[in-house]
Amino acid sequence: MPGLRRQRLPSAWALLLLPFLRLLMPAAPAPHRGSYKPVIVVHGLFDSSYSFRHLLDYINETHPGTVVTVLDLFDGRESLRPLWEQVQGFREAVVPIMEKAPEGVHLICYSQGGLVCRALLSVTDEHNVDSFISLASPQMGQYGDTDYLKWLFPTSMRSNLYRICYSPWGQEFSICNYWHDPHHDDLYLNASSFLALINGERDHPNATAWRKNFLRVGRLVLIGGPDDGVITPWQSSFFGFYDANETVLEMEEQPVYLRDSFGLKTLLARGAIVRCPVAGISHTTWHSNRTLYDTCIEPWLS
């Protein structure tokens, strides 16, 4: 190119400056060595493994050779079974995969499946989950009229659904296991056989052990957004929830965080919580959105 010779340094000077030039260059990403950790996917309400075919393709494309298991349990209407029953079933499928992966595994758990996975981590001693990716999951509960609820309880609205959900009969349905009515907190705490327990909101003899187990997780990745259309409030995906006036309190304002009842505050203090809010994605498309995968999921699949 014209003028290049006039600007070229003598070779001796170039050799002297080379170490300093390298310092100014951006570092190249470290190549991945060895195999990727196995990925386990847990579906949500009324879902099946087929719903995750796009996610499976994305993982295979970006992390070739990854062993991905989309668990085909409690599909369709079976997903209405009580959550503790589902936790036991998924645990029996997950533990053997963990045992064959001494370097650890990743969990991607969608919607209701995010609650199943959180409980699974709590009750599983010596688990080796590196990243627990909670994808559009009502981690602090659900309080909203959705098509699912209207189909299941056609004569009930959210204002009176507590009459069903906080009964022994209602707790036989998975949806009622995380129904969280902010206007009937006492009933929720006394009747909830699932969410109040894994949140440590009600005393039980396993609380200390469950907290210790949950804190074994390497990283908690929380994904959700304001256009979800199902999770209500949508901030529940980030451990936010309504107060008695239906004002959303963020995670750091929640009693379960302030008391560190199951380890949220500890995880945040050690930098192990990643929050990835994304607008413009509806509830049924989280696991098929490529941009969302590239931004919020792929970086944590080591």
mmCIF file of C-alpha atoms in Angstrom:
data_model
loop_
_atom_site.group_PDB
_atom_site.id
_atom_site.type_symbol
_atom_site.label_atom_id
_atom_site.label_comp_id
_atom_site.label_asym_id
_atom_site.label_seq_id
_atom_site.Cartn_x
_atom_site.Cartn_y
_atom_site.Cartn_z
ATOM 1 C CA MET A 1 0.000 0.000 0.000
ATOM 2 C CA PRO A 2 1.274 3.572 -0.669
ATOM 3 C CA GLY A 3 3.219 5.028 2.205
ATOM 4 C CA LEU A 4 3.720 1.682 3.964
ATOM 5 C CA ARG A 5 7.470 1.650 3.515
ATOM 6 C CA ARG A 6 7.891 5.081 5.055
ATOM 7 C CA GLN A 7 6.095 3.886 8.225
ATOM 8 C CA ARG A 8 7.753 0.483 8.578
ATOM 9 C CA LEU A 9 10.095 0.126 11.565
ATOM 10 C CA PRO A 10 13.459 -1.570 11.321
ATOM 11 C CA SER A 11 13.159 -5.279 12.102
ATOM 12 C CA ALA A 12 15.162 -4.960 15.326
ATOM 13 C CA TRP A 13 12.725 -2.398 16.728
ATOM 14 C CA ALA A 14 9.798 -4.532 15.664
ATOM 15 C CA LEU A 15 11.165 -7.452 17.615
ATOM 16 C CA LEU A 16 11.626 -5.293 20.692
ATOM 17 C CA LEU A 17 8.063 -3.952 20.504
ATOM 18 C CA LEU A 18 6.365 -7.268 19.763
ATOM 19 C CA PRO A 19 5.729 -8.236 23.435
ATOM 20 C CA PHE A 20 4.064 -4.860 24.055
ATOM 21 C CA LEU A 21 1.922 -5.117 20.916
ATOM 22 C CA ARG A 22 0.618 -8.468 22.111
ATOM 23 C CA LEU A 23 -0.462 -6.879 25.370
ATOM 24 C CA LEU A 24 -2.579 -4.390 23.434
ATOM 25 C CA MET A 25 -4.397 -7.067 21.421
ATOM 26 C CA PRO A 26 -7.672 -8.503 22.759
ATOM 27 C CA ALA A 27 -7.286 -11.923 24.275
ATOM 28 C CA ALA A 28 -8.591 -14.774 22.159
ATOM 29 C CA PRO A 29 -11.250 -16.921 23.806
ATOM 30 C CA ALA A 30 -9.828 -19.975 25.470
ATOM 31 C CA PRO A 31 -10.534 -23.119 23.445
ATOM 32 C CA HIS A 32 -12.852 -25.631 25.043
ATOM 33 C CA ARG A 33 -10.896 -28.621 26.272
ATOM 34 C CA GLY A 34 -12.474 -31.981 26.839
ATOM 35 C CA SER A 35 -16.159 -32.736 26.617
ATOM 36 C CA TYR A 36 -19.045 -30.518 27.619
ATOM 37 C CA LYS A 37 -20.983 -31.315 30.758
ATOM 38 C CA PRO A 38 -24.225 -33.253 30.165
ATOM 39 C CA VAL A 39 -27.408 -31.196 29.954
ATOM 40 C CA ILE A 40 -30.684 -32.353 31.484
ATOM 41 C CA VAL A 41 -33.936 -30.686 30.413
ATOM 42 C CA VAL A 42 -37.130 -30.779 32.491
ATOM 43 C CA HIS A 43 -40.369 -29.684 30.839
ATOM 44 C CA GLY A 44 -43.299 -27.693 32.206
ATOM 45 C CA LEU A 45 -47.054 -27.997 32.550
ATOM 46 C CA PHE A 46 -48.791 -29.937 29.723
ATOM 47 C CA ASP A 47 -45.447 -30.220 27.907
ATOM 48 C CA SER A 48 -43.468 -33.145 26.546
ATOM 49 C CA SER A 49 -39.937 -33.727 25.277
ATOM 50 C CA TYR A 50 -41.060 -32.849 21.724
ATOM 51 C CA SER A 51 -41.493 -29.206 22.727
ATOM 52 C CA PHE A 52 -37.719 -28.891 23.182
ATOM 53 C CA ARG A 53 -36.581 -30.058 19.735
ATOM 54 C CA HIS A 54 -35.376 -26.536 18.825
ATOM 55 C CA LEU A 55 -33.423 -26.171 22.057
ATOM 56 C CA LEU A 56 -31.843 -29.561 21.424
ATOM 57 C CA ASP A 57 -30.787 -28.415 17.944
ATOM 58 C CA TYR A 58 -29.265 -25.199 19.330
ATOM 59 C CA ILE A 59 -27.192 -27.068 21.906
ATOM 60 C CA ASN A 60 -25.982 -29.602 19.349
ATOM 61 C CA GLU A 61 -24.989 -26.797 16.995
ATOM 62 C CA THR A 62 -23.110 -24.628 19.494
ATOM 63 C CA HIS A 63 -21.747 -27.404 21.725
ATOM 64 C CA PRO A 64 -21.342 -30.447 19.482
ATOM 65 C CA GLY A 65 -20.997 -33.728 21.299
ATOM 66 C CA THR A 66 -22.949 -32.595 24.360
ATOM 67 C CA VAL A 67 -25.059 -35.352 25.849
ATOM 68 C CA VAL A 68 -28.528 -33.828 26.193
ATOM 69 C CA THR A 69 -31.328 -35.681 27.961
ATOM 70 C CA VAL A 70 -34.839 -34.275 27.655
ATOM 71 C CA LEU A 71 -36.687 -36.229 30.321
ATOM 72 C CA ASP A 72 -39.921 -37.730 29.058
ATOM 73 C CA LEU A 73 -41.793 -38.007 32.350
ATOM 74 C CA PHE A 74 -45.153 -36.640 33.530
ATOM 75 C CA ASP A 75 -46.076 -35.496 30.023
ATOM 76 C CA GLY A 76 -49.328 -33.806 29.114
ATOM 77 C CA ARG A 77 -52.027 -34.163 31.733
ATOM 78 C CA GLU A 78 -49.698 -36.212 33.906
ATOM 79 C CA SER A 79 -47.928 -32.916 34.639
ATOM 80 C CA LEU A 80 -50.877 -32.100 36.900
ATOM 81 C CA ARG A 81 -49.746 -34.791 39.328
ATOM 82 C CA PRO A 82 -48.619 -33.479 42.762
ATOM 83 C CA LEU A 83 -45.195 -31.904 42.503
ATOM 84 C CA TRP A 84 -43.587 -34.041 45.198
ATOM 85 C CA GLU A 85 -44.544 -37.104 43.156
ATOM 86 C CA GLN A 86 -42.932 -35.518 40.119
ATOM 87 C CA VAL A 87 -39.819 -34.553 42.068
ATOM 88 C CA GLN A 88 -39.365 -38.178 43.077
ATOM 89 C CA GLY A 89 -39.839 -39.410 39.514
ATOM 90 C CA PHE A 90 -37.475 -36.881 37.979
ATOM 91 C CA ARG A 91 -34.934 -37.477 40.741
ATOM 92 C CA GLU A 92 -34.826 -41.192 39.939
ATOM 93 C CA ALA A 93 -34.024 -40.275 36.331
ATOM 94 C CA VAL A 94 -31.517 -37.507 37.082
ATOM 95 C CA VAL A 95 -29.337 -39.122 39.761
ATOM 96 C CA PRO A 96 -27.935 -41.872 37.460
ATOM 97 C CA ILE A 97 -26.960 -39.191 34.913
ATOM 98 C CA MET A 98 -25.168 -37.256 37.657
ATOM 99 C CA GLU A 99 -23.346 -40.363 38.819
ATOM 100 C CA LYS A 100 -21.920 -40.876 35.323
ATOM 101 C CA ALA A 101 -20.751 -37.239 35.110
ATOM 102 C CA PRO A 102 -18.100 -36.602 37.792
ATOM 103 C CA GLU A 103 -17.413 -33.115 36.370
ATOM 104 C CA GLY A 104 -21.030 -32.110 36.919
ATOM 105 C CA VAL A 105 -24.207 -31.513 34.915
ATOM 106 C CA HIS A 106 -26.386 -28.608 33.834
ATOM 107 C CA LEU A 107 -30.138 -28.384 34.404
ATOM 108 C CA ILE A 108 -32.453 -26.435 32.090
ATOM 109 C CA CYS A 109 -35.884 -26.401 33.684
ATOM 110 C CA TYR A 110 -38.858 -24.717 32.056
ATOM 111 C CA SER A 111 -41.915 -23.167 33.722
ATOM 112 C CA GLN A 112 -43.364 -25.585 36.305
ATOM 113 C CA GLY A 113 -40.271 -27.709 35.728
ATOM 114 C CA GLY A 114 -38.171 -24.982 37.352
ATOM 115 C CA LEU A 115 -39.937 -25.633 40.645
ATOM 116 C CA VAL A 116 -39.501 -29.384 40.223
ATOM 117 C CA CYS A 117 -35.775 -28.852 39.706
ATOM 118 C CA ARG A 118 -35.383 -26.522 42.673
ATOM 119 C CA ALA A 119 -37.033 -29.069 44.940
ATOM 120 C CA LEU A 120 -34.946 -31.832 43.369
ATOM 121 C CA LEU A 121 -31.748 -29.950 44.232
ATOM 122 C CA SER A 122 -32.981 -29.413 47.771
ATOM 123 C CA VAL A 123 -33.677 -33.075 48.482
ATOM 124 C CA THR A 124 -30.689 -34.568 46.642
ATOM 125 C CA ASP A 125 -27.593 -35.029 48.782
ATOM 126 C CA GLU A 126 -24.234 -34.609 47.038
ATOM 127 C CA HIS A 127 -25.721 -33.464 43.727
ATOM 128 C CA ASN A 128 -23.270 -32.006 41.222
ATOM 129 C CA VAL A 129 -25.323 -29.440 39.303
ATOM 130 C CA ASP A 130 -23.113 -26.711 37.880
ATOM 131 C CA SER A 131 -25.692 -24.423 36.228
ATOM 132 C CA PHE A 132 -29.359 -24.548 37.202
ATOM 133 C CA ILE A 133 -31.094 -22.581 34.450
ATOM 134 C CA SER A 134 -34.624 -21.621 35.498
ATOM 135 C CA LEU A 135 -36.459 -20.748 32.289
ATOM 136 C CA ALA A 136 -39.644 -18.698 32.787
ATOM 137 C CA SER A 137 -40.486 -20.472 36.027
ATOM 138 C CA PRO A 138 -42.838 -19.162 38.765
ATOM 139 C CA GLN A 139 -40.213 -19.527 41.463
ATOM 140 C CA MET A 140 -42.144 -17.428 43.992
ATOM 141 C CA GLY A 141 -45.488 -18.822 42.948
ATOM 142 C CA GLN A 142 -48.363 -17.960 40.647
ATOM 143 C CA TYR A 143 -51.294 -15.586 41.135
ATOM 144 C CA GLY A 144 -53.019 -14.943 37.831
ATOM 145 C CA ASP A 145 -55.889 -16.075 35.614
ATOM 146 C CA THR A 146 -54.480 -18.122 32.745
ATOM 147 C CA ASP A 147 -55.955 -20.416 30.126
ATOM 148 C CA TYR A 148 -54.548 -23.363 32.078
ATOM 149 C CA LEU A 149 -56.451 -22.393 35.192
ATOM 150 C CA LYS A 150 -59.662 -21.635 33.322
ATOM 151 C CA TRP A 151 -59.521 -25.090 31.756
ATOM 152 C CA LEU A 152 -58.829 -26.830 35.047
ATOM 153 C CA PHE A 153 -61.097 -24.740 37.297
ATOM 154 C CA PRO A 154 -63.667 -23.160 34.922
ATOM 155 C CA THR A 155 -65.863 -21.716 37.672
ATOM 156 C CA SER A 156 -63.063 -20.135 39.710
ATOM 157 C CA MET A 157 -61.195 -16.863 39.363
ATOM 158 C CA ARG A 158 -57.897 -15.990 40.965
ATOM 159 C CA SER A 159 -59.647 -14.126 43.791
ATOM 160 C CA ASN A 160 -61.402 -17.239 45.043
ATOM 161 C CA LEU A 161 -59.193 -20.058 43.796
ATOM 162 C CA TYR A 162 -57.588 -20.248 47.232
ATOM 163 C CA ARG A 163 -60.726 -22.030 48.428
ATOM 164 C CA ILE A 164 -59.814 -24.943 46.178
ATOM 165 C CA CYS A 165 -56.015 -24.774 46.162
ATOM 166 C CA TYR A 166 -55.623 -24.465 49.920
ATOM 167 C CA SER A 167 -57.666 -27.588 50.577
ATOM 168 C CA PRO A 168 -56.287 -31.148 50.820
ATOM 169 C CA TRP A 169 -58.087 -31.957 47.562
ATOM 170 C CA GLY A 170 -56.610 -28.935 45.766
ATOM 171 C CA GLN A 171 -53.065 -29.797 46.832
ATOM 172 C CA GLU A 172 -53.382 -32.949 44.697
ATOM 173 C CA PHE A 173 -52.954 -30.711 41.617
ATOM 174 C CA SER A 174 -49.520 -29.405 40.688
ATOM 175 C CA ILE A 175 -50.806 -25.904 39.930
ATOM 176 C CA CYS A 176 -52.170 -25.586 43.448
ATOM 177 C CA ASN A 177 -48.802 -26.627 44.891
ATOM 178 C CA TYR A 178 -47.428 -23.206 43.896
ATOM 179 C CA TRP A 179 -50.605 -21.117 43.972
ATOM 180 C CA HIS A 180 -49.605 -18.112 46.062
ATOM 181 C CA ASP A 181 -52.477 -15.829 47.010
ATOM 182 C CA PRO A 182 -51.006 -12.648 48.559
ATOM 183 C CA HIS A 183 -54.369 -11.851 50.166
ATOM 184 C CA HIS A 184 -54.498 -15.120 52.135
ATOM 185 C CA ASP A 185 -50.945 -15.526 53.301
ATOM 186 C CA ASP A 186 -51.839 -17.448 56.465
ATOM 187 C CA LEU A 187 -53.810 -20.011 54.496
ATOM 188 C CA TYR A 188 -50.937 -20.333 52.011
ATOM 189 C CA LEU A 189 -48.368 -20.933 54.744
ATOM 190 C CA ASN A 190 -50.504 -23.522 56.488
ATOM 191 C CA ALA A 191 -51.869 -25.344 53.450
ATOM 192 C CA SER A 192 -49.075 -25.253 50.861
ATOM 193 C CA SER A 193 -47.503 -28.702 50.816
ATOM 194 C CA PHE A 194 -44.784 -27.719 48.356
ATOM 195 C CA LEU A 195 -43.813 -24.078 47.726
ATOM 196 C CA ALA A 196 -43.938 -22.965 51.366
ATOM 197 C CA LEU A 197 -41.654 -25.891 52.223
ATOM 198 C CA ILE A 198 -38.982 -25.462 49.551
ATOM 199 C CA ASN A 199 -38.994 -21.710 50.280
ATOM 200 C CA GLY A 200 -38.353 -22.400 53.952
ATOM 201 C CA GLU A 201 -41.422 -20.331 54.837
ATOM 202 C CA ARG A 202 -42.739 -23.036 57.109
ATOM 203 C CA ASP A 203 -40.613 -24.897 59.628
ATOM 204 C CA HIS A 204 -39.923 -28.544 58.934
ATOM 205 C CA PRO A 205 -37.229 -30.972 60.115
ATOM 206 C CA ASN A 206 -35.426 -31.094 56.748
ATOM 207 C CA ALA A 207 -35.024 -27.329 56.296
ATOM 208 C CA THR A 208 -31.309 -27.179 57.192
ATOM 209 C CA ALA A 209 -30.378 -30.162 55.040
ATOM 210 C CA TRP A 210 -32.383 -28.881 52.085
ATOM 211 C CA ARG A 211 -30.713 -25.475 52.283
ATOM 212 C CA LYS A 212 -27.275 -27.083 52.393
ATOM 213 C CA ASN A 213 -28.108 -29.219 49.368
ATOM 214 C CA PHE A 214 -29.476 -26.303 47.357
ATOM 215 C CA LEU A 215 -26.338 -24.270 48.020
ATOM 216 C CA ARG A 216 -24.234 -26.932 46.306
ATOM 217 C CA VAL A 217 -25.385 -25.509 42.960
ATOM 218 C CA GLY A 218 -22.635 -23.722 41.078
ATOM 219 C CA ARG A 219 -24.809 -21.082 39.467
ATOM 220 C CA LEU A 220 -28.483 -20.112 39.384
ATOM 221 C CA VAL A 221 -29.557 -18.547 36.079
ATOM 222 C CA LEU A 222 -32.966 -16.855 36.175
ATOM 223 C CA ILE A 223 -34.706 -16.087 32.866
ATOM 224 C CA GLY A 224 -38.071 -14.413 32.292
ATOM 225 C CA GLY A 225 -39.701 -11.274 30.976
ATOM 226 C CA PRO A 226 -42.621 -8.832 31.026
ATOM 227 C CA ASP A 227 -44.314 -10.250 27.914
ATOM 228 C CA ASP A 228 -44.481 -13.822 29.192
ATOM 229 C CA GLY A 229 -48.269 -13.691 29.469
ATOM 230 C CA VAL A 230 -48.576 -16.677 31.823
ATOM 231 C CA ILE A 231 -46.263 -16.254 34.826
ATOM 232 C CA THR A 232 -48.027 -13.775 37.121
ATOM 233 C CA PRO A 233 -46.434 -11.619 38.236
ATOM 234 C CA TRP A 234 -43.716 -12.151 35.653
ATOM 235 C CA GLN A 235 -41.158 -11.112 38.283
ATOM 236 C CA SER A 236 -41.826 -14.436 40.001
ATOM 237 C CA SER A 237 -39.294 -15.839 37.529
ATOM 238 C CA PHE A 238 -36.739 -13.725 39.434
ATOM 239 C CA PHE A 239 -38.102 -14.452 42.933
ATOM 240 C CA GLY A 240 -40.135 -11.251 43.001
ATOM 241 C CA PHE A 241 -43.782 -11.340 44.052
ATOM 242 C CA TYR A 242 -46.814 -9.355 45.143
ATOM 243 C CA ASP A 243 -47.323 -7.968 48.608
ATOM 244 C CA ALA A 244 -50.821 -7.753 50.092
ATOM 245 C CA ASN A 245 -51.522 -4.668 47.954
ATOM 246 C CA GLU A 246 -50.401 -6.472 44.784
ATOM 247 C CA THR A 247 -47.320 -4.297 44.545
ATOM 248 C CA VAL A 248 -44.410 -6.346 43.261
ATOM 249 C CA LEU A 249 -41.482 -6.621 45.651
ATOM 250 C CA GLU A 250 -38.215 -7.660 44.044
ATOM 251 C CA MET A 251 -36.167 -10.613 45.268
ATOM 252 C CA GLU A 252 -34.043 -8.553 47.644
ATOM 253 C CA GLU A 253 -37.210 -7.332 49.389
ATOM 254 C CA GLN A 254 -38.724 -10.773 49.886
ATOM 255 C CA PRO A 255 -38.722 -12.255 53.418
ATOM 256 C CA VAL A 256 -37.272 -15.534 52.102
ATOM 257 C CA TYR A 257 -34.277 -13.558 50.805
ATOM 258 C CA LEU A 258 -33.866 -11.367 53.870
ATOM 259 C CA ARG A 259 -33.966 -14.426 56.140
ATOM 260 C CA ASP A 260 -31.894 -16.428 53.641
ATOM 261 C CA SER A 261 -34.292 -19.249 54.386
ATOM 262 C CA PHE A 262 -33.143 -21.521 51.566
ATOM 263 C CA GLY A 263 -29.948 -19.826 50.399
ATOM 264 C CA LEU A 264 -30.847 -17.045 47.943
ATOM 265 C CA LYS A 265 -28.952 -14.347 49.844
ATOM 266 C CA THR A 266 -25.907 -16.578 50.161
ATOM 267 C CA LEU A 267 -25.937 -17.374 46.437
ATOM 268 C CA LEU A 268 -26.156 -13.694 45.510
ATOM 269 C CA ALA A 269 -23.351 -12.783 47.913
ATOM 270 C CA ARG A 270 -21.014 -15.236 46.233
ATOM 271 C CA GLY A 271 -21.945 -13.971 42.769
ATOM 272 C CA ALA A 272 -23.743 -17.168 41.801
ATOM 273 C CA ILE A 273 -27.057 -15.663 40.626
ATOM 274 C CA VAL A 274 -27.412 -14.510 37.019
ATOM 275 C CA ARG A 275 -30.558 -12.601 36.030
ATOM 276 C CA CYS A 276 -31.496 -12.419 32.364
ATOM 277 C CA PRO A 277 -34.741 -10.473 31.791
ATOM 278 C CA VAL A 278 -35.862 -10.375 28.152
ATOM 279 C CA ALA A 279 -38.858 -8.544 26.688
ATOM 280 C CA GLY A 280 -40.892 -9.621 23.687
ATOM 281 C CA ILE A 281 -41.043 -13.378 24.356
ATOM 282 C CA SER A 282 -44.292 -15.193 25.144
ATOM 283 C CA HIS A 283 -44.416 -18.080 27.575
ATOM 284 C CA THR A 284 -44.604 -20.903 25.043
ATOM 285 C CA THR A 285 -41.668 -19.675 22.954
ATOM 286 C CA TRP A 286 -38.889 -19.307 25.524
ATOM 287 C CA HIS A 287 -37.271 -22.619 24.626
ATOM 288 C CA SER A 288 -37.428 -22.051 20.850
ATOM 289 C CA ASN A 289 -36.088 -18.474 20.667
ATOM 290 C CA ARG A 290 -32.558 -18.571 19.255
ATOM 291 C CA THR A 291 -31.557 -15.087 20.414
ATOM 292 C CA LEU A 292 -32.649 -15.939 23.946
ATOM 293 C CA TYR A 293 -30.624 -19.154 23.803
ATOM 294 C CA ASP A 294 -27.489 -17.364 22.574
ATOM 295 C CA THR A 295 -27.800 -14.616 25.190
ATOM 296 C CA CYS A 296 -29.068 -16.312 28.325
ATOM 297 C CA ILE A 297 -28.474 -20.074 28.085
ATOM 298 C CA GLU A 298 -25.469 -20.940 25.924
ATOM 299 C CA PRO A 299 -22.897 -18.934 27.954
ATOM 300 C CA TRP A 300 -23.558 -21.122 31.003
ATOM 301 C CA LEU A 301 -23.289 -24.523 29.336
ATOM 302 C CA SER A 302 -19.628 -25.247 30.020
#
